[in-house]
mmCIF file of C-alpha atoms in Angstrom:
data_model
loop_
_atom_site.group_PDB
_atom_site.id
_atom_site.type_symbol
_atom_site.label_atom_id
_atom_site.label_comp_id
_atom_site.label_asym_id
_atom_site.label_seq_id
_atom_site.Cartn_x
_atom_site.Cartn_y
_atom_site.Cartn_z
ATOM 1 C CA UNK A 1 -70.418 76.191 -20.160
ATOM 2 C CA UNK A 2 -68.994 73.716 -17.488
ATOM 3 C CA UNK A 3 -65.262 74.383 -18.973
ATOM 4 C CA UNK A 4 -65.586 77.817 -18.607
ATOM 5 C CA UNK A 5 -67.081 77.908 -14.918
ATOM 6 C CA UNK A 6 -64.398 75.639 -14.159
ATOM 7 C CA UNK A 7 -61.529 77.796 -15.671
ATOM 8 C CA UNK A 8 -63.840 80.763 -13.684
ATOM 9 C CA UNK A 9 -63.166 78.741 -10.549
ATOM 10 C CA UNK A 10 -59.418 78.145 -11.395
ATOM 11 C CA UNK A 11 -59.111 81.986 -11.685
ATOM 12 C CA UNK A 12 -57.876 84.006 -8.594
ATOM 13 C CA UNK A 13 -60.873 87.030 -9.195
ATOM 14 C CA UNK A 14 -62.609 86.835 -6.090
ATOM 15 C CA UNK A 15 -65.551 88.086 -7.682
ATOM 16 C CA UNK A 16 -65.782 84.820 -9.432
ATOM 17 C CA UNK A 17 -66.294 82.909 -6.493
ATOM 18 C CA UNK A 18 -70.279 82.771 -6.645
ATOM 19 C CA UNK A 19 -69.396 79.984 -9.893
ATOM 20 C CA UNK A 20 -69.322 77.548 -6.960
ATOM 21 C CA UNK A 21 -73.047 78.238 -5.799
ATOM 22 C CA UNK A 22 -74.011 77.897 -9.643
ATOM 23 C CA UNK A 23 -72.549 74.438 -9.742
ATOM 24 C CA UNK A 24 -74.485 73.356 -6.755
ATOM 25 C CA UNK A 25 -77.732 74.592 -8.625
ATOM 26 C CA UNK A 26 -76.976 73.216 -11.790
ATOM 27 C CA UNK A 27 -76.147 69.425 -9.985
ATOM 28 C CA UNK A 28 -79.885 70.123 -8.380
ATOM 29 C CA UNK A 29 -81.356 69.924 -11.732
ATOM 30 C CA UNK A 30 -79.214 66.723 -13.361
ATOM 31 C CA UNK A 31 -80.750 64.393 -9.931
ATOM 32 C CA UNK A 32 -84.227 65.111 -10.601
ATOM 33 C CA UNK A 33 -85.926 62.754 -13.406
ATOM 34 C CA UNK A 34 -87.767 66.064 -15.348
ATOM 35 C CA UNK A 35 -84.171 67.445 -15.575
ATOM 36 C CA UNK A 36 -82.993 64.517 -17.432
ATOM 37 C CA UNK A 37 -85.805 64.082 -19.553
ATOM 38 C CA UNK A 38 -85.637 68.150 -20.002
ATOM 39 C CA UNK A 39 -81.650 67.524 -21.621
ATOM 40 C CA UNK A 40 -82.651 64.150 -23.416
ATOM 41 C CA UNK A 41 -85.819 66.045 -25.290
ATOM 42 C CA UNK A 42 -83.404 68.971 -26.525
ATOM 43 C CA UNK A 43 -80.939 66.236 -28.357
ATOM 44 C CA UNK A 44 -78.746 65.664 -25.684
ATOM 45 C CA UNK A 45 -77.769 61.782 -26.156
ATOM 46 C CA UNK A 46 -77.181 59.220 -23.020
ATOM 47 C CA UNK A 47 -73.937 59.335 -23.480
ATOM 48 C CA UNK A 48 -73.371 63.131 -23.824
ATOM 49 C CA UNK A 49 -75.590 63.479 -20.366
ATOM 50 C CA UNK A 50 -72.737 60.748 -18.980
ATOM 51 C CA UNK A 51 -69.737 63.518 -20.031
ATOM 52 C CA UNK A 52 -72.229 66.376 -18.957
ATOM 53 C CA UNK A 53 -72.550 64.395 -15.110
ATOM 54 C CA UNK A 54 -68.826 63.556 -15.438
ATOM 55 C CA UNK A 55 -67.844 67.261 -15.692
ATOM 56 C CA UNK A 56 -70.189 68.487 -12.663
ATOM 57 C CA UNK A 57 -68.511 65.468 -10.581
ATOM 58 C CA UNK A 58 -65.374 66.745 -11.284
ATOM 59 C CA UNK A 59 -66.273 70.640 -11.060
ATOM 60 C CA UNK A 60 -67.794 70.343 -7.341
ATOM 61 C CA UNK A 61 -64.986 68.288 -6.643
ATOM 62 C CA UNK A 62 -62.472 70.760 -7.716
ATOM 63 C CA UNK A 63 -64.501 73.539 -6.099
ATOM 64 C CA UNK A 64 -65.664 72.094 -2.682
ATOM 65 C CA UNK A 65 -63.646 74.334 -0.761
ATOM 66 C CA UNK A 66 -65.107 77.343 -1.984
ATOM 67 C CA UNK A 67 -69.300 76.173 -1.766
ATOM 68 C CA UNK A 68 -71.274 77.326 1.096
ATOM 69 C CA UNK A 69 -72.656 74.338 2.657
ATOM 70 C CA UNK A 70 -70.475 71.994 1.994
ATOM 71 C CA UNK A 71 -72.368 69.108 3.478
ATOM 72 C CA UNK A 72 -74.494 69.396 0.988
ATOM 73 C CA UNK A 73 -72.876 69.691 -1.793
ATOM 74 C CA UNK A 74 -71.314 66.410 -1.004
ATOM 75 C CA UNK A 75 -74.477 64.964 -0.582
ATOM 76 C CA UNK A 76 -75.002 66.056 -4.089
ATOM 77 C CA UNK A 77 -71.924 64.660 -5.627
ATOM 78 C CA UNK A 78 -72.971 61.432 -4.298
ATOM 79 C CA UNK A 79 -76.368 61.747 -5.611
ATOM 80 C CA UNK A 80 -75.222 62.688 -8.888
ATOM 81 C CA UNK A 81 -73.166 59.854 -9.111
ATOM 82 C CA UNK A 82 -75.941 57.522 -8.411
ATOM 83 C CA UNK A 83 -78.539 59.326 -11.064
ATOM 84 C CA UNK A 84 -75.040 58.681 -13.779
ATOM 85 C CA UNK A 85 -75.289 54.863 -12.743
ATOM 86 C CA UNK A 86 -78.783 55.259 -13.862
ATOM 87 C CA UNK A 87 -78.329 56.667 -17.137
ATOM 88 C CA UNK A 88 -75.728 54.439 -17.895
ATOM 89 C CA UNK A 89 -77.266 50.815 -17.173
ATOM 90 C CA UNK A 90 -80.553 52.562 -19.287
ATOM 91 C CA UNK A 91 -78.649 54.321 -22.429
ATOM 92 C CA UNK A 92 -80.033 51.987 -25.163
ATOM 93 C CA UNK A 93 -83.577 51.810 -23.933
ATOM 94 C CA UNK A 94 -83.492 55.763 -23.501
ATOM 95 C CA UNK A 95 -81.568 56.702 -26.632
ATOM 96 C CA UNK A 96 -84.951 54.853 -28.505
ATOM 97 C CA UNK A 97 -87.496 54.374 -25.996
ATOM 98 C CA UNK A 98 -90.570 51.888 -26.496
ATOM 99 C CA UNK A 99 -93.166 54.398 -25.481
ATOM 100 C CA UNK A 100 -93.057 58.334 -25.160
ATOM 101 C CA UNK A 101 -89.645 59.578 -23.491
ATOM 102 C CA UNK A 102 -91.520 60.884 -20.444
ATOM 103 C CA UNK A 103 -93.005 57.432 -19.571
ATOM 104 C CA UNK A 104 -90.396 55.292 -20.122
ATOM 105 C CA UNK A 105 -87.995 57.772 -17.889
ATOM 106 C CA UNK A 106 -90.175 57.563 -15.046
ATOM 107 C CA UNK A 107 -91.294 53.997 -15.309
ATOM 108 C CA UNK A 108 -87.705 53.400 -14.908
ATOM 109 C CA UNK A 109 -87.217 56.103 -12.326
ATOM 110 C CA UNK A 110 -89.448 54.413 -10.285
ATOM 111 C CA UNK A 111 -87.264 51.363 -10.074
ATOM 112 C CA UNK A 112 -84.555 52.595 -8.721
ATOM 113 C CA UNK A 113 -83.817 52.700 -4.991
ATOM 114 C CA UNK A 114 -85.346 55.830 -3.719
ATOM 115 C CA UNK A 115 -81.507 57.136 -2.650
ATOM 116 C CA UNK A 116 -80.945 57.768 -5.748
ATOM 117 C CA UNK A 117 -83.280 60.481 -7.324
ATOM 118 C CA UNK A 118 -84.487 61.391 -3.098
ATOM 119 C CA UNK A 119 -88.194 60.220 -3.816
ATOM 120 C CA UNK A 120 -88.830 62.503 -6.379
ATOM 121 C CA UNK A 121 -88.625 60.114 -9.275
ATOM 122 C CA UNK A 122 -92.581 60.680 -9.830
ATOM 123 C CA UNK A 123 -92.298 64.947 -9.698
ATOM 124 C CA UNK A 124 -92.659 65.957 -13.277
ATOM 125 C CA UNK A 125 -93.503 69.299 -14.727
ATOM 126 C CA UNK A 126 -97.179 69.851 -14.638
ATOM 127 C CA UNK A 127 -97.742 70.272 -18.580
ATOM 128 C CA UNK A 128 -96.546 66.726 -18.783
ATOM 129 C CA UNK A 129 -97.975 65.164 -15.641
ATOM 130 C CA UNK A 130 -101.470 65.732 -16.678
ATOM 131 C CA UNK A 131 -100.772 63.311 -20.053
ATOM 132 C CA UNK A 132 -99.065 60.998 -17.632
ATOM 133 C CA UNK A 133 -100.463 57.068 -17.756
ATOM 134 C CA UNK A 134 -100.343 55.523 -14.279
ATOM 135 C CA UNK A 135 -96.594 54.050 -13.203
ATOM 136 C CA UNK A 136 -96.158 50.462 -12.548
ATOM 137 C CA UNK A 137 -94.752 50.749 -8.802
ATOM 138 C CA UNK A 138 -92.435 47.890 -7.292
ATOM 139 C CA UNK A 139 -94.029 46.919 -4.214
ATOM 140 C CA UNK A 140 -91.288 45.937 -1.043
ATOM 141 C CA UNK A 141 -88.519 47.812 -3.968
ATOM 142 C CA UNK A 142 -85.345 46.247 -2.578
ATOM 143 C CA UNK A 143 -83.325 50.288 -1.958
ATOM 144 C CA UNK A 144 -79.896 48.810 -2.927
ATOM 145 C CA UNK A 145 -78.562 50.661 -5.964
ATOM 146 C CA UNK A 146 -76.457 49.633 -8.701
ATOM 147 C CA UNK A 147 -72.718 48.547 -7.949
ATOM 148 C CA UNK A 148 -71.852 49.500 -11.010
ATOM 149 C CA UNK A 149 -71.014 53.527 -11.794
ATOM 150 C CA UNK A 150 -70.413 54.518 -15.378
ATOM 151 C CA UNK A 151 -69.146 51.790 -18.714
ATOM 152 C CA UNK A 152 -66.132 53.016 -20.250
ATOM 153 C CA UNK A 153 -66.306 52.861 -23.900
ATOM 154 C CA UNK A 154 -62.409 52.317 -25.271
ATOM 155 C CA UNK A 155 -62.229 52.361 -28.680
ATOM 156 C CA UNK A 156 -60.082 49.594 -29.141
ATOM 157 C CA UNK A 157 -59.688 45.930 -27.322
ATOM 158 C CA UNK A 158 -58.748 46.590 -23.593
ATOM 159 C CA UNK A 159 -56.455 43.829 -22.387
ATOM 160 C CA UNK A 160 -55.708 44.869 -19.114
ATOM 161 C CA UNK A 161 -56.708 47.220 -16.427
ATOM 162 C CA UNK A 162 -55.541 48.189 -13.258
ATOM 163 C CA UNK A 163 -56.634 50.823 -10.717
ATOM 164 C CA UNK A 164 -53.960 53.639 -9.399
ATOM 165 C CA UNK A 165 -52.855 52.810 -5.578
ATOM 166 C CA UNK A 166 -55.246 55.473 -4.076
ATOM 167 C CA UNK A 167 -57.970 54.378 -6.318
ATOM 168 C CA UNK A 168 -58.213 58.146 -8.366
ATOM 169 C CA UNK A 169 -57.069 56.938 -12.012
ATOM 170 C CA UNK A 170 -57.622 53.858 -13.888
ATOM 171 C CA UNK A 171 -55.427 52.506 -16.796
ATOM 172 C CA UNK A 172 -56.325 50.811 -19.806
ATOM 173 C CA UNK A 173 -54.083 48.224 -21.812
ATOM 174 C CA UNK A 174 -55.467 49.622 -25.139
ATOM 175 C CA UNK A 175 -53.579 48.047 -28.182
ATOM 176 C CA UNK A 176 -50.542 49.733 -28.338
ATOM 177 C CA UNK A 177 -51.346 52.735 -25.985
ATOM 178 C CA UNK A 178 -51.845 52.696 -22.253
ATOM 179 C CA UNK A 179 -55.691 55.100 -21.547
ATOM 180 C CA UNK A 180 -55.519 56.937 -17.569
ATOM 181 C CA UNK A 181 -59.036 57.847 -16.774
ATOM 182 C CA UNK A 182 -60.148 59.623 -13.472
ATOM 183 C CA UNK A 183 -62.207 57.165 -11.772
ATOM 184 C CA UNK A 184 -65.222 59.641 -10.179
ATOM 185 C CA UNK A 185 -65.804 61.113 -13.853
ATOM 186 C CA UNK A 186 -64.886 58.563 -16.262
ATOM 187 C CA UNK A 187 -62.493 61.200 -18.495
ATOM 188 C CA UNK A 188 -59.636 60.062 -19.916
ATOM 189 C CA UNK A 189 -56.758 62.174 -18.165
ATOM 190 C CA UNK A 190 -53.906 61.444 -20.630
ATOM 191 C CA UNK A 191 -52.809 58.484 -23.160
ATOM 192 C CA UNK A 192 -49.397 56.968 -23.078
ATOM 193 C CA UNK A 193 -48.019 55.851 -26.596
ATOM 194 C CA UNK A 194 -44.884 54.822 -28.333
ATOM 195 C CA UNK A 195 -45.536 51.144 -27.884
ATOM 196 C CA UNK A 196 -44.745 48.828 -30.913
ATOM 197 C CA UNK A 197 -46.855 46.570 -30.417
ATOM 198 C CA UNK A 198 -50.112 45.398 -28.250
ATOM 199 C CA UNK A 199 -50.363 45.777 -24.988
ATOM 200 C CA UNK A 200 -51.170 43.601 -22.902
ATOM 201 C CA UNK A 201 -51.166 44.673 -19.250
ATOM 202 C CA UNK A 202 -50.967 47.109 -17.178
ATOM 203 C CA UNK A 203 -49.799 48.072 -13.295
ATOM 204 C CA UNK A 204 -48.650 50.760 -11.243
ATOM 205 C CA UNK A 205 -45.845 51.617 -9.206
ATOM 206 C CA UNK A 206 -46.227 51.692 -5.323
ATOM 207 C CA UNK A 207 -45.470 55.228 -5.121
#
């Protein structure tokens, strides 16, 4: 669905335009904890939510110019970035949780720095709120949140990595192929082969 409201956006059809709205909407849902535990209750995996994030990052990035209210829209890029960080430092303990999915989503929810799902870590559809045990709640919660945005996951032994000049792509040393990613979304953009061997770093030009 996000591939083909991002070709929709790509198109020149002016009639297409109200895509952009839509991907506001849909980045709404993927900050708030019930939306998560909404796509991780239908079968969607941690990791699969990761691409599903990745995709919206790169969407409203591609379509900023064209959402009304930009402001906020870039508030919600940011946001969304943030609720990724989340569901990447907790894949394991969601992909198998210790108690029932809703719990242990919030429990964690309620750790995080309150940037990062706005406060509403606790608002939970009403069906499932009622069956609810009490959360554990940090007390003086230190609001920093986690330096760390997404793991990449090579499939081989990385060697060497280095980060493009204006900080957009990242390259892998990856055996005998060099991996670009994008940076904000974590995709791999292309993958440079022909190597004969390992390799073992990595750099870019200047320019």
């Amino acid at each position: 669905v996000l591939r083909q409201r991002s070709n929709a956006l790509d198109s020149s059809d002016p009639t297409l335009i109200v895509v952009a709205s839509d991907l506001v909407q849909l980045a709404s849902v993927y900050v708030q904890a019930f939306g998560i535990d909404a796509q991780l209750r239908n079968g969607v995996s941690p990791l699969a939510l990761k691409g599903e994030m990745g995709a919206l990052l790169s969407a409203l990035e591609t379509s900023k110019d064209d959402i009304t209210g930009a402001g906020h829209a870039a508030a919600l890029k940011v946001q969304l970035g943030k609720v990724r960080a989340f569901v990447d430092h907790h894949g394991e303990i969601l992909q198998q949780p210790p108690v029932p999915l809703a719990h242990t989503l919030m429990q964690l929810a309620t750790q995080e720095a309150d940037v990062v799902f706005g406060g509403d870590y606790a608002t939970m559809p009403a069906a499932q709120a009622a069956n609810q045990p009490p959360m554990i709640h940090w007390v003086n919660k230190p609001q920093t949140t986690r330096p760390c945005r997404w793991t990449l996951r090579a499939g081989h032994e990385v060697s060497g990595v280095a980060y493009s000049p204006d900080g957009a792509r990242l390259a892998l040393a990856a055996a005998s192929a060099v991996v670009i990613c994008d940076t904000a979304t974590g995709f791999e953009v292309c993958r440079l082969r022909g190597h004969l061997s390992k390799v073992r770093s990595v750099a870019w030009s200047p320019d």
